[in-house]
XYZ file of C-alpha atoms in Angstrom:
703
model
C 21.584 23.376 17.245
C 25.022 24.057 18.737
C 28.090 21.863 18.464
C 27.276 20.613 21.985
C 24.816 18.222 20.324
C 27.635 16.673 18.279
C 29.892 16.050 21.290
C 30.915 12.402 21.656
C 28.773 10.755 24.345
C 31.886 9.211 25.906
C 32.642 12.588 27.512
C 29.422 12.572 29.538
C 30.045 11.762 33.200
C 29.221 8.098 33.787
C 29.833 6.926 30.195
C 33.490 6.593 29.197
C 35.008 4.829 26.203
C 33.730 1.264 26.775
C 30.112 2.233 27.475
C 30.164 4.712 24.571
C 31.105 1.944 22.130
C 28.261 -0.283 23.310
C 25.737 2.586 23.315
C 26.679 3.272 19.691
C 26.520 -0.354 18.543
C 23.367 -1.317 20.478
C 21.246 1.846 20.375
C 22.876 4.085 17.765
C 23.726 6.666 20.455
C 27.061 8.312 19.564
C 26.599 11.944 20.590
C 24.984 13.963 23.361
C 22.268 14.932 20.879
C 21.547 11.265 20.154
C 21.130 10.606 23.878
C 18.886 13.644 24.369
C 16.627 12.407 21.538
C 16.516 8.831 22.878
C 13.020 8.885 24.347
C 11.277 6.606 26.893
C 8.821 4.064 25.479
C 6.675 4.080 28.638
C 6.553 5.705 32.065
C 6.308 4.680 35.703
C 3.861 6.800 37.654
C 5.742 7.263 40.913
C 2.663 8.720 42.557
C 0.919 5.313 42.601
C 2.053 2.460 44.850
C -0.051 -0.703 44.727
C -0.659 -3.074 47.616
C -0.040 -6.789 47.331
C -3.323 -7.601 49.057
C -5.234 -5.741 46.338
C -3.786 -7.767 43.465
C -6.253 -10.113 41.802
C -5.224 -12.956 39.497
C -8.576 -12.713 37.690
C -7.702 -9.227 36.461
C -5.310 -8.388 33.646
C -2.550 -6.723 35.659
C -0.048 -4.456 33.926
C 3.327 -3.326 35.251
C 2.976 -1.935 38.761
C 5.010 -0.409 41.571
C 5.179 -1.867 45.075
C 6.856 -0.730 48.301
C 8.069 -3.875 50.062
C 10.377 -5.062 52.856
C 12.695 -8.023 52.198
C 12.002 -10.966 54.530
C 14.674 -13.312 53.158
C 16.494 -14.212 49.950
C 18.534 -17.117 48.622
C 20.345 -18.262 45.498
C 18.924 -21.534 44.131
C 20.710 -23.817 41.650
C 24.033 -23.489 39.869
C 25.334 -22.243 36.523
C 22.817 -21.483 33.787
C 19.969 -22.824 35.957
C 20.717 -20.527 38.888
C 18.088 -18.101 40.158
C 17.774 -15.625 42.995
C 14.550 -15.740 45.033
C 13.547 -13.062 47.524
C 10.437 -13.136 49.727
C 9.010 -9.671 50.409
C 5.971 -8.133 52.101
C 4.189 -4.796 52.314
C 2.000 -5.745 55.271
C -1.011 -6.644 53.117
C 0.485 -9.789 51.587
C 3.630 -11.525 50.413
C 5.323 -11.695 46.990
C 8.228 -13.731 45.604
C 10.762 -11.719 43.588
C 12.773 -13.769 41.083
C 15.899 -12.981 39.044
C 17.534 -15.333 36.521
C 20.169 -12.883 35.243
C 22.448 -10.375 36.968
C 22.096 -12.439 40.118
C 25.425 -11.414 41.649
C 24.720 -7.704 41.212
C 21.144 -7.947 42.635
C 22.301 -10.133 45.543
C 24.863 -7.476 46.496
C 22.088 -4.851 46.722
C 19.591 -6.857 48.794
C 19.430 -6.534 52.564
C 16.986 -8.391 54.828
C 14.636 -6.021 56.646
C 15.245 -3.121 54.272
C 12.473 -1.439 52.256
C 12.634 -1.198 48.457
C 10.546 0.105 45.589
C 10.054 -2.710 43.049
C 8.565 -2.356 39.598
C 7.424 -5.196 37.330
C 4.535 -7.307 36.143
C 2.983 -9.621 38.740
C 2.045 -13.198 37.814
C -0.052 -15.716 39.718
C 0.268 -19.456 40.249
C -1.951 -21.458 42.610
C -2.933 -18.361 44.513
C 0.667 -17.187 44.993
C 1.937 -13.942 43.461
C 5.424 -13.440 42.053
C 7.341 -10.910 39.989
C 10.123 -11.933 37.576
C 13.069 -9.574 37.013
C 11.544 -6.573 38.788
C 13.385 -3.257 38.759
C 14.655 -2.499 42.256
C 15.662 0.668 44.094
C 16.002 1.843 47.669
C 13.096 3.757 49.163
C 13.816 7.472 48.902
C 16.447 6.949 46.190
C 14.190 7.965 43.334
C 14.664 11.607 42.457
C 11.614 13.837 42.508
C 13.506 16.807 41.045
C 12.396 15.976 37.545
C 8.762 15.030 38.103
C 6.606 12.203 39.382
C 6.644 10.099 36.199
C 9.860 8.227 35.404
C 10.723 7.232 31.869
C 11.495 3.625 30.988
C 14.037 3.234 28.166
C 14.642 0.363 25.785
C 17.997 -1.249 26.383
C 19.826 -4.510 25.649
C 21.469 -7.402 27.440
C 24.936 -6.078 26.567
C 24.118 -2.677 28.019
C 22.552 -4.217 31.126
C 25.829 -6.010 31.899
C 27.444 -2.537 31.950
C 24.760 -1.292 34.387
C 23.030 0.529 31.535
C 19.607 -0.985 31.867
C 16.648 1.379 31.756
C 17.612 2.828 35.146
C 21.195 3.361 34.030
C 20.121 5.213 30.894
C 17.696 7.298 32.954
C 20.572 8.317 35.243
C 22.702 9.303 32.233
C 19.892 11.476 30.905
C 19.395 13.182 34.276
C 23.130 13.988 34.230
C 22.885 15.130 30.604
C 19.933 17.436 31.268
C 21.903 19.549 33.736
C 24.033 20.850 30.864
C 21.548 20.453 28.007
C 19.025 23.218 28.697
C 21.319 26.118 27.809
C 22.174 24.521 24.429
C 18.613 23.842 23.239
C 17.673 26.384 20.582
C 14.150 26.662 19.188
C 13.841 25.078 15.730
C 10.354 26.214 14.711
C 9.325 29.767 13.794
C 7.290 31.568 16.432
C 4.357 31.862 13.997
C 4.089 28.062 13.630
C 4.416 27.483 17.385
C 1.642 29.963 18.150
C -0.667 28.931 15.294
C -0.520 25.272 16.341
C -0.480 25.715 20.113
C 2.888 24.000 20.468
C 5.050 23.720 23.557
C 8.565 25.175 23.247
C 11.294 22.706 22.256
C 13.068 23.074 25.615
C 9.895 22.339 27.586
C 9.010 19.454 25.261
C 12.395 17.765 25.749
C 12.179 18.281 29.525
C 8.700 16.803 29.756
C 9.379 13.870 27.426
C 12.147 12.690 29.778
C 10.851 14.052 33.092
C 7.084 14.647 32.800
C 5.594 16.917 35.439
C 2.145 15.493 34.659
C 0.314 13.318 32.123
C -1.097 16.457 30.456
C 2.353 18.002 29.977
C 3.675 14.671 28.686
C 0.939 14.613 26.022
C 1.838 18.173 24.954
C 5.530 17.269 24.781
C 4.826 14.204 22.651
C 2.655 16.235 20.265
C 5.299 18.953 19.866
C 8.080 16.447 19.110
C 5.931 14.377 16.734
C 4.790 17.528 14.951
C 8.373 18.707 14.433
C 9.597 15.321 13.200
C 6.760 14.786 10.718
C 6.726 18.438 9.633
C 10.421 18.214 8.721
C 9.813 15.098 6.631
C 6.829 16.635 4.843
C 8.747 19.860 4.160
C 11.521 17.797 2.603
C 9.195 15.663 0.487
C 6.960 18.513 -0.694
C 9.939 20.707 -1.596
C 11.626 17.918 -3.566
C 8.423 17.257 -5.440
C 7.960 20.963 -6.237
C 11.546 21.323 -7.458
C 11.227 18.248 -9.686
C 7.984 19.548 -11.157
C 9.633 22.883 -11.912
C 12.515 21.293 -13.825
C 12.270 20.648 -17.569
C 14.716 17.750 -17.905
C 12.446 14.987 -19.194
C 11.828 13.620 -22.659
C 8.882 15.287 -24.389
C 6.591 12.722 -26.047
C 3.822 14.793 -27.654
C 2.799 12.338 -30.380
C 0.053 9.732 -30.134
C 0.710 7.832 -33.328
C 0.022 4.706 -35.332
C 1.167 2.131 -32.763
C -1.012 3.459 -29.955
C -4.032 4.097 -32.178
C -3.909 0.726 -33.943
C -3.536 -1.068 -30.618
C -6.444 0.860 -29.128
C -8.726 0.233 -32.124
C -7.729 -3.312 -33.123
C -5.976 -5.102 -30.265
C -7.710 -4.234 -27.019
C -9.337 -7.457 -25.767
C -11.951 -5.542 -23.757
C -13.229 -2.027 -23.221
C -11.016 -0.137 -20.773
C -12.609 0.856 -17.475
C -13.160 4.523 -16.695
C -10.408 4.247 -14.083
C -7.921 2.917 -16.655
C -8.831 5.711 -19.085
C -8.378 8.313 -16.345
C -4.952 6.942 -15.407
C -3.788 6.763 -19.050
C -4.773 10.410 -19.391
C -2.719 11.288 -16.284
C 0.320 9.424 -17.621
C -0.109 10.985 -21.058
C -0.183 14.435 -19.417
C 3.196 13.721 -17.790
C 4.855 12.407 -20.945
C 3.690 15.216 -23.220
C 5.580 18.002 -21.428
C 9.252 18.501 -20.797
C 9.425 17.276 -17.204
C 10.394 13.795 -16.164
C 7.463 11.635 -15.087
C 7.718 9.981 -11.676
C 4.395 8.262 -11.118
C 3.206 5.493 -8.822
C 0.419 3.402 -10.325
C -1.592 1.590 -7.665
C -4.237 -0.926 -8.538
C -5.699 -3.962 -6.888
C -4.907 -7.404 -8.250
C -6.590 -7.882 -11.625
C -7.362 -4.184 -12.132
C -5.484 -3.912 -15.445
C -2.221 -2.141 -14.559
C -0.255 -4.029 -17.219
C -2.629 -2.812 -19.925
C -2.125 0.786 -18.786
C 1.667 0.314 -18.746
C 1.567 -1.091 -22.291
C -0.308 1.956 -23.600
C 2.391 4.180 -22.047
C 5.118 2.123 -23.731
C 3.318 2.459 -27.080
C 3.208 6.265 -26.661
C 6.980 6.151 -26.069
C 7.404 3.994 -29.200
C 5.351 6.442 -31.283
C 7.833 9.138 -30.238
C 10.929 7.110 -31.126
C 11.854 5.916 -27.629
C 12.472 2.467 -26.183
C 10.783 1.194 -23.014
C 11.573 -1.528 -20.531
C 9.514 -3.288 -17.875
C 11.327 -4.776 -14.882
C 9.605 -7.524 -12.868
C 10.814 -9.166 -9.625
C 10.533 -12.813 -10.712
C 11.269 -14.941 -13.742
C 7.666 -16.202 -13.803
C 6.214 -12.694 -13.832
C 8.690 -11.382 -16.423
C 7.973 -14.236 -18.827
C 4.261 -13.812 -18.382
C 4.493 -10.088 -19.153
C 6.608 -10.927 -22.196
C 4.089 -13.460 -23.520
C 1.165 -11.080 -22.926
C 2.789 -8.016 -24.488
C 4.218 -9.945 -27.441
C 0.775 -11.417 -28.163
C -1.018 -8.097 -27.834
C 1.417 -6.173 -30.071
C 1.524 -8.801 -32.807
C 1.208 -7.135 -36.223
C 2.158 -3.670 -34.950
C 5.741 -3.910 -36.220
C 7.143 -3.436 -32.737
C 10.109 -5.414 -31.392
C 9.537 -7.053 -27.990
C 12.444 -8.769 -26.217
C 13.114 -10.508 -22.919
C 16.179 -10.717 -20.701
C 16.379 -12.539 -17.370
C 19.079 -14.109 -15.276
C 18.064 -17.469 -16.710
C 18.138 -16.356 -20.373
C 20.038 -18.756 -22.613
C 22.997 -17.471 -24.633
C 21.014 -16.916 -27.857
C 18.158 -15.133 -26.063
C 20.614 -12.899 -24.214
C 22.540 -12.101 -27.415
C 19.365 -11.218 -29.324
C 18.208 -8.930 -26.508
C 21.499 -7.061 -26.161
C 21.944 -6.626 -29.909
C 18.321 -5.602 -30.449
C 18.559 -2.981 -27.703
C 21.755 -1.481 -29.030
C 20.608 -1.263 -32.667
C 17.062 -0.166 -31.794
C 15.180 -3.154 -33.257
C 13.848 -3.985 -29.782
C 11.395 -1.284 -28.729
C 10.079 -2.929 -25.546
C 12.302 -5.051 -23.299
C 10.847 -7.142 -20.480
C 13.142 -8.525 -17.805
C 14.167 -9.080 -14.222
C 17.172 -7.769 -12.242
C 19.231 -8.716 -15.323
C 18.185 -5.371 -16.859
C 20.382 -3.615 -14.292
C 23.610 -5.118 -15.675
C 26.126 -2.670 -17.164
C 26.203 -4.528 -20.486
C 22.482 -3.818 -20.999
C 22.795 -0.703 -23.161
C 19.764 0.965 -24.751
C 19.758 2.920 -27.990
C 17.275 5.509 -26.676
C 15.500 4.559 -23.434
C 12.588 6.866 -22.710
C 10.329 4.967 -20.262
C 11.004 2.562 -17.396
C 8.133 0.556 -15.887
C 8.889 -1.205 -12.596
C 6.326 -3.813 -11.586
C 5.853 -4.792 -7.944
C 8.379 -2.050 -7.279
C 8.672 -2.675 -3.518
C 10.519 -5.913 -4.265
C 13.486 -3.983 -5.627
C 15.915 -2.099 -3.411
C 16.441 1.640 -3.852
C 19.937 1.164 -5.275
C 18.665 -1.426 -7.757
C 15.875 0.807 -8.997
C 18.135 3.838 -9.231
C 20.418 2.102 -11.725
C 17.624 2.185 -14.315
C 17.648 5.987 -14.029
C 21.128 6.094 -15.593
C 20.393 4.069 -18.741
C 20.143 7.258 -20.815
C 21.907 10.631 -20.816
C 18.813 12.133 -19.184
C 16.583 10.242 -16.743
C 13.759 8.391 -18.541
C 10.133 8.663 -17.514
C 9.419 6.379 -14.563
C 6.214 4.443 -13.885
C 6.352 2.285 -10.760
C 3.475 -0.131 -10.214
C 2.189 -1.851 -7.120
C -0.620 -4.351 -6.674
C -0.155 -4.043 -2.917
C -2.425 -1.148 -1.946
C -0.650 1.405 0.210
C -2.653 3.337 2.809
C -2.933 6.993 1.818
C -1.075 8.488 4.782
C 1.760 5.990 4.344
C 1.926 6.649 0.591
C 2.219 10.404 1.115
C 5.262 9.766 3.317
C 6.924 6.836 1.570
C 6.212 8.122 -1.926
C 5.526 11.798 -1.362
C 7.742 12.747 -4.303
C 5.732 10.672 -6.769
C 2.475 11.563 -8.411
C -0.009 8.822 -7.570
C -2.565 7.234 -9.886
C -5.066 4.676 -8.642
C -7.064 2.168 -10.685
C -10.042 1.672 -8.417
C -12.243 -0.403 -10.734
C -12.100 -4.000 -11.875
C -12.694 -4.868 -15.547
C -16.341 -5.573 -16.447
C -17.525 -9.144 -15.932
C -15.246 -9.795 -12.944
C -17.153 -11.221 -9.991
C -16.074 -10.641 -6.375
C -14.185 -13.642 -5.011
C -16.054 -15.538 -2.282
C -13.757 -16.164 0.690
C -14.308 -18.678 3.498
C -12.304 -19.708 6.547
C -12.120 -23.449 7.308
C -10.240 -25.603 9.802
C -8.821 -29.112 9.511
C -12.126 -30.676 10.542
C -13.592 -29.453 7.227
C -10.918 -31.150 5.075
C -13.322 -33.669 3.509
C -15.802 -30.918 2.678
C -12.969 -28.982 1.005
C -11.957 -32.005 -1.087
C -15.573 -32.484 -2.138
C -15.771 -28.862 -3.246
C -12.516 -29.179 -5.226
C -13.889 -32.302 -6.961
C -17.019 -30.397 -8.016
C -15.065 -27.431 -9.409
C -12.678 -29.702 -11.326
C -15.692 -31.591 -12.723
C -16.860 -28.253 -14.158
C -13.551 -27.984 -15.999
C -12.014 -25.558 -13.516
C -8.550 -25.603 -11.905
C -7.332 -25.232 -8.326
C -4.339 -23.646 -6.574
C -3.190 -25.036 -3.219
C -0.561 -22.822 -1.531
C 1.665 -23.780 1.421
C 3.943 -21.565 3.524
C 6.804 -24.069 3.870
C 8.777 -26.360 1.593
C 10.461 -28.534 4.218
C 9.400 -29.476 7.729
C 10.567 -27.234 10.523
C 10.968 -28.728 13.992
C 9.752 -25.490 15.545
C 6.517 -25.379 13.536
C 3.694 -27.868 13.156
C 2.339 -26.472 9.881
C 1.545 -28.763 7.004
C 4.311 -28.438 4.474
C 4.177 -28.606 0.734
C 5.422 -32.158 0.291
C 3.038 -33.624 2.839
C 0.250 -31.658 1.202
C 1.200 -32.889 -2.257
C 1.039 -36.493 -1.035
C -2.361 -35.928 0.606
C -3.751 -34.306 -2.550
C -2.454 -36.961 -4.944
C -3.885 -39.589 -2.605
C -7.322 -37.942 -2.912
C -6.991 -36.857 -6.554
C -5.328 -39.955 -7.930
C -3.509 -40.001 -11.267
C -4.021 -40.645 -14.108
C -7.572 -39.292 -13.705
C -6.166 -36.157 -12.079
C -2.875 -34.365 -12.704
C -1.218 -32.315 -9.937
C 1.723 -29.998 -10.693
C 4.198 -28.523 -8.168
C 5.987 -25.141 -8.092
C 8.275 -23.823 -5.355
C 11.234 -21.501 -5.025
C 13.901 -24.213 -4.800
C 13.108 -25.683 -8.200
C 15.204 -24.705 -11.210
C 13.728 -22.136 -13.593
C 13.190 -24.836 -16.239
C 11.316 -27.025 -13.757
C 9.136 -24.126 -12.604
C 8.377 -23.099 -16.167
C 7.434 -26.670 -17.121
C 5.045 -27.009 -14.164
C 3.511 -23.585 -14.769
C 3.088 -24.294 -18.479
C 1.354 -27.587 -17.667
C -1.099 -25.776 -15.378
C -1.648 -22.756 -17.650
C -2.311 -24.998 -20.651
C -4.914 -27.001 -18.722
C -2.798 -30.152 -18.469
C -2.828 -30.066 -14.653
C -6.006 -29.837 -12.570
C -4.258 -28.715 -9.387
C -1.136 -26.615 -8.788
C 0.514 -27.180 -5.410
C 2.839 -24.268 -4.718
C 4.523 -21.996 -2.213
C 3.902 -18.258 -2.272
C 6.282 -18.030 -5.248
C 3.024 -17.714 -7.224
C 1.929 -14.672 -5.182
C 2.426 -12.466 -8.229
C 2.563 -13.018 -11.925
C 0.467 -16.127 -12.481
C -2.538 -15.487 -14.704
C -4.714 -18.527 -15.357
C -8.310 -17.362 -16.009
C -9.602 -20.936 -15.776
C -8.417 -21.315 -12.150
C -11.367 -20.618 -9.834
C -10.245 -21.965 -6.445
C -7.383 -20.741 -4.241
C -6.755 -22.859 -1.148
C -4.266 -21.277 1.272
C -2.947 -23.754 3.828
C -1.836 -22.498 7.265
C -3.342 -19.162 6.263
C -2.634 -17.759 9.720
C 1.069 -17.703 8.794
C 0.590 -15.169 6.013
C 0.210 -11.414 6.350
C -2.902 -9.703 4.994
C -1.023 -8.330 2.014
C 0.190 -11.794 0.980
C -3.228 -13.355 1.506
C -4.824 -10.676 -0.669
C -2.180 -11.131 -3.376
C -2.678 -14.895 -3.388
C -6.447 -14.502 -3.566
C -5.923 -12.301 -6.617
C -4.605 -15.288 -8.586
C -8.216 -16.414 -9.057
C -11.220 -14.436 -10.230
C -9.428 -13.509 -13.447
C -12.076 -15.010 -15.746
C -15.842 -14.667 -15.923
C -16.646 -17.604 -13.603
C -17.357 -17.317 -9.874
C -14.105 -17.877 -7.958
C -13.374 -18.886 -4.382
C -10.623 -18.484 -1.794
C -10.460 -21.005 1.067
C -8.366 -20.043 4.106
C -7.319 -23.200 5.969
C -5.970 -22.832 9.499
C -5.502 -24.616 12.791
C -8.128 -24.364 15.526
C -5.945 -22.304 17.882
C -5.392 -18.806 16.526
C -3.940 -15.626 17.992
C -6.164 -12.557 18.206
C -4.265 -10.919 15.322
C -4.608 -14.023 13.136
C -8.367 -14.092 13.763
C -8.588 -10.424 12.769
C -6.620 -11.044 9.566
C -8.633 -14.064 8.469
C -11.910 -12.395 9.468
C -11.036 -9.323 7.406
C -10.240 -11.498 4.392
C -13.657 -13.123 4.633
C -15.447 -9.793 5.009
C -13.896 -7.720 2.228
C -12.084 -7.898 -1.107
C -11.084 -4.209 -0.912
C -7.289 -4.139 -0.984
C -7.036 -0.605 0.414
C -9.257 -1.455 3.374
C -7.102 -4.525 4.051
C -3.912 -2.470 3.741
C -5.136 -0.048 6.413
C -5.841 -2.942 8.779
C -2.509 -4.584 7.938
C -0.677 -1.389 8.823
C -2.507 -1.179 12.149
C -1.697 -4.802 12.969
C 1.898 -4.911 11.798
C 3.082 -1.296 11.795
C 4.307 0.774 8.872
C 7.804 -0.738 8.804
C 6.663 -4.060 7.405
C 4.094 -2.801 4.969
C 5.020 -3.047 1.342
C 8.477 -4.301 2.155
C 9.607 -0.885 3.362
C 12.145 -2.293 5.781
C 13.772 -4.293 3.020
C 13.563 -1.765 0.234
C 15.781 0.946 1.658
C 13.202 3.477 2.772
C 14.825 4.740 5.932
C 12.657 6.382 8.574
C 14.734 7.137 11.630
C 11.677 8.268 13.559
C 12.432 8.994 17.199
C 8.866 9.401 18.438
C 6.333 9.697 15.594
C 4.443 6.661 14.300
C 3.300 6.444 10.679
C 0.260 4.400 11.712
C -1.065 6.162 14.785
C -0.066 9.696 13.830
C -1.799 9.898 10.446
C -3.700 13.062 11.437
C -0.449 14.839 12.305
C 1.020 13.682 8.958
C -1.877 15.201 7.036
C -1.835 18.401 9.124
C 1.920 18.962 8.736
C 1.728 18.245 5.004
C -0.882 20.987 4.545
C 1.284 23.459 6.467
C 4.371 22.474 4.442
C 2.482 22.952 1.173
C 1.244 26.404 2.224
C 4.711 27.577 3.277
C 6.486 26.247 0.164
C 3.840 27.650 -2.180
C 4.721 31.087 -0.814
C 8.470 30.519 -0.284
C 9.729 27.530 -2.388
C 13.364 27.784 -1.251
C 12.703 28.864 2.375
C 14.566 32.129 1.820
C 12.298 34.399 3.848
C 13.703 35.329 7.253
C 10.800 33.726 9.141
C 11.361 30.405 7.333
C 15.130 30.047 7.518
C 14.916 27.980 10.681
C 13.009 25.334 8.713
C 16.014 24.399 6.594
C 17.684 23.341 9.866
C 14.976 20.884 10.850
C 14.930 19.385 7.348
C 18.629 18.591 7.713
C 18.160 17.236 11.232
C 15.026 15.130 10.858
C 14.409 14.400 7.182
C 17.814 12.885 6.499
C 17.115 9.568 4.756
C 13.351 9.933 5.010
C 11.265 8.488 2.240
C 12.692 7.834 -1.164
C 14.072 10.584 -3.368
C 12.838 9.693 -6.825
C 13.528 13.217 -8.111
C 17.255 13.507 -7.516
C 18.344 9.900 -7.730
C 19.567 10.157 -11.304
């Protein structure tokens, strides 16, 4: 692309310095190229004008266009309560047009007896039809030079005050287009365009802003989505290939005494075939000279920690230290207790370091790491501190990796002179098409079996009217010697929400399950670490029958005797959280249950979520649905964890087929030309720079 694309947008006629600053701060539009690639989110079909008399309140009416004549208008009220009301007709009926903002500007444009085109969503009350904040333009003012469908652009209140609402942005883009065409240079090789039946880039950009027809709009969208996703897949596949080709990892060829003794003497149960397969994959990575970068996915309770421990024992057999980083104090201490117990008698030093570690514990950990007496260190974010210095770190395991930011995780890469092997684990299943984009540079292993003896968790949805039945069920399970979790979404009351909070729930439960016959413990995020540990220890050791908690126990709590998970206000949780919470039970051999409590009034999405939880325990199936309901940005914490996808038009949920198609093409091209040096492929380096900047997460180069 030419330097025209990098020209400051302030120099476009109609923008200027003030508008340019607001465009940059509100929409991220700083250059002419940014504006050209700022696409409409919907379109007005200017060929269709509805009639007021045809509108029916019984139907679900979307945004429509009307041609009306103003009968009268008046400003009603003062100050913040002011509104502008205009009565209009098209000869078949009357409609009230209402504006609550920009009143002065709209009032200056209205003229009694004049015809206007209005666009908005009609609403009905007592047989009368109205339209709030309709878009308004003079009849004949709309330009037909660019097609019959007009783009509608997302904007903001700040921009609207500068007359840069959707219409204002549309006008800027029509001005921009007059000089843009000559600067648009094709970015895809002719062979790819022809093989995939793609529209040219110039025609695609014209028809995305000014569609000549619905068919041409669809072709334009496909071309632009293809290019965007193809660039990202080229970038990811090439990075992965280059990492695989490098020999900069620690070779760990030996499977020695520690691994073999653990496998023969310490394993508490026979590994599943899935665990054995994954251990073999990890072993294959560690044996050679390339650095391992592997994502280990497995549903809750599938045995990921056991697999990670075997990898750490292979590292120990080869003279290397390992560390496991967990997102919470509770989870880190549980991993520490489990691994210390399971390696007892193997002559292997296991240490722990968290933000809450006391002075002696911290000193022992730091000294043991430096002198090599600690072989496996378990910890939280505290492991990232500069004073945590390893003697010879060879393997880093990151549990619930999406809870750590990219910068945090990358600091572990620098704890040795060469990057250690990396195993990142997630109990939150990631849909395949999302994984190949978010984590395309990682090799992926999946544990898709539960250990033998585990029974599927029975899940039911109940409302407040079934509270007594729920209490009766809890009584029966406790009488069998079992334990119960009760999880709440809030700690303190919120005036804007009517959900039961933890303290009210605790009082209701202790009123039903009275001490001293019953003991109820409490855990929430605002307690001190000592308080949380004491409550958790009481529950884990069987001293408490019921644990009332917030979702702080979503990960890391392993109490095989707990068979009931009650989730209060379950409609407030996402599918991923609900599935994680459900995974706290079903960890022993007894039948376990998950009870989803909700209010009677539920949104359509909430009903889908709760219904899906009742129907299936398959985490990957739930993850696919979650992505469809919430979008890719919220799945797996991607918005919080630094994975930047500045997608202009593609959608990681809806466009999964294009993702898979472009990945195959990228793989074929790079297999033949790894560095895109052939003349027909040189253009592709340009689109990688333009579109793939910041896409995904570069696990290969981060060290």
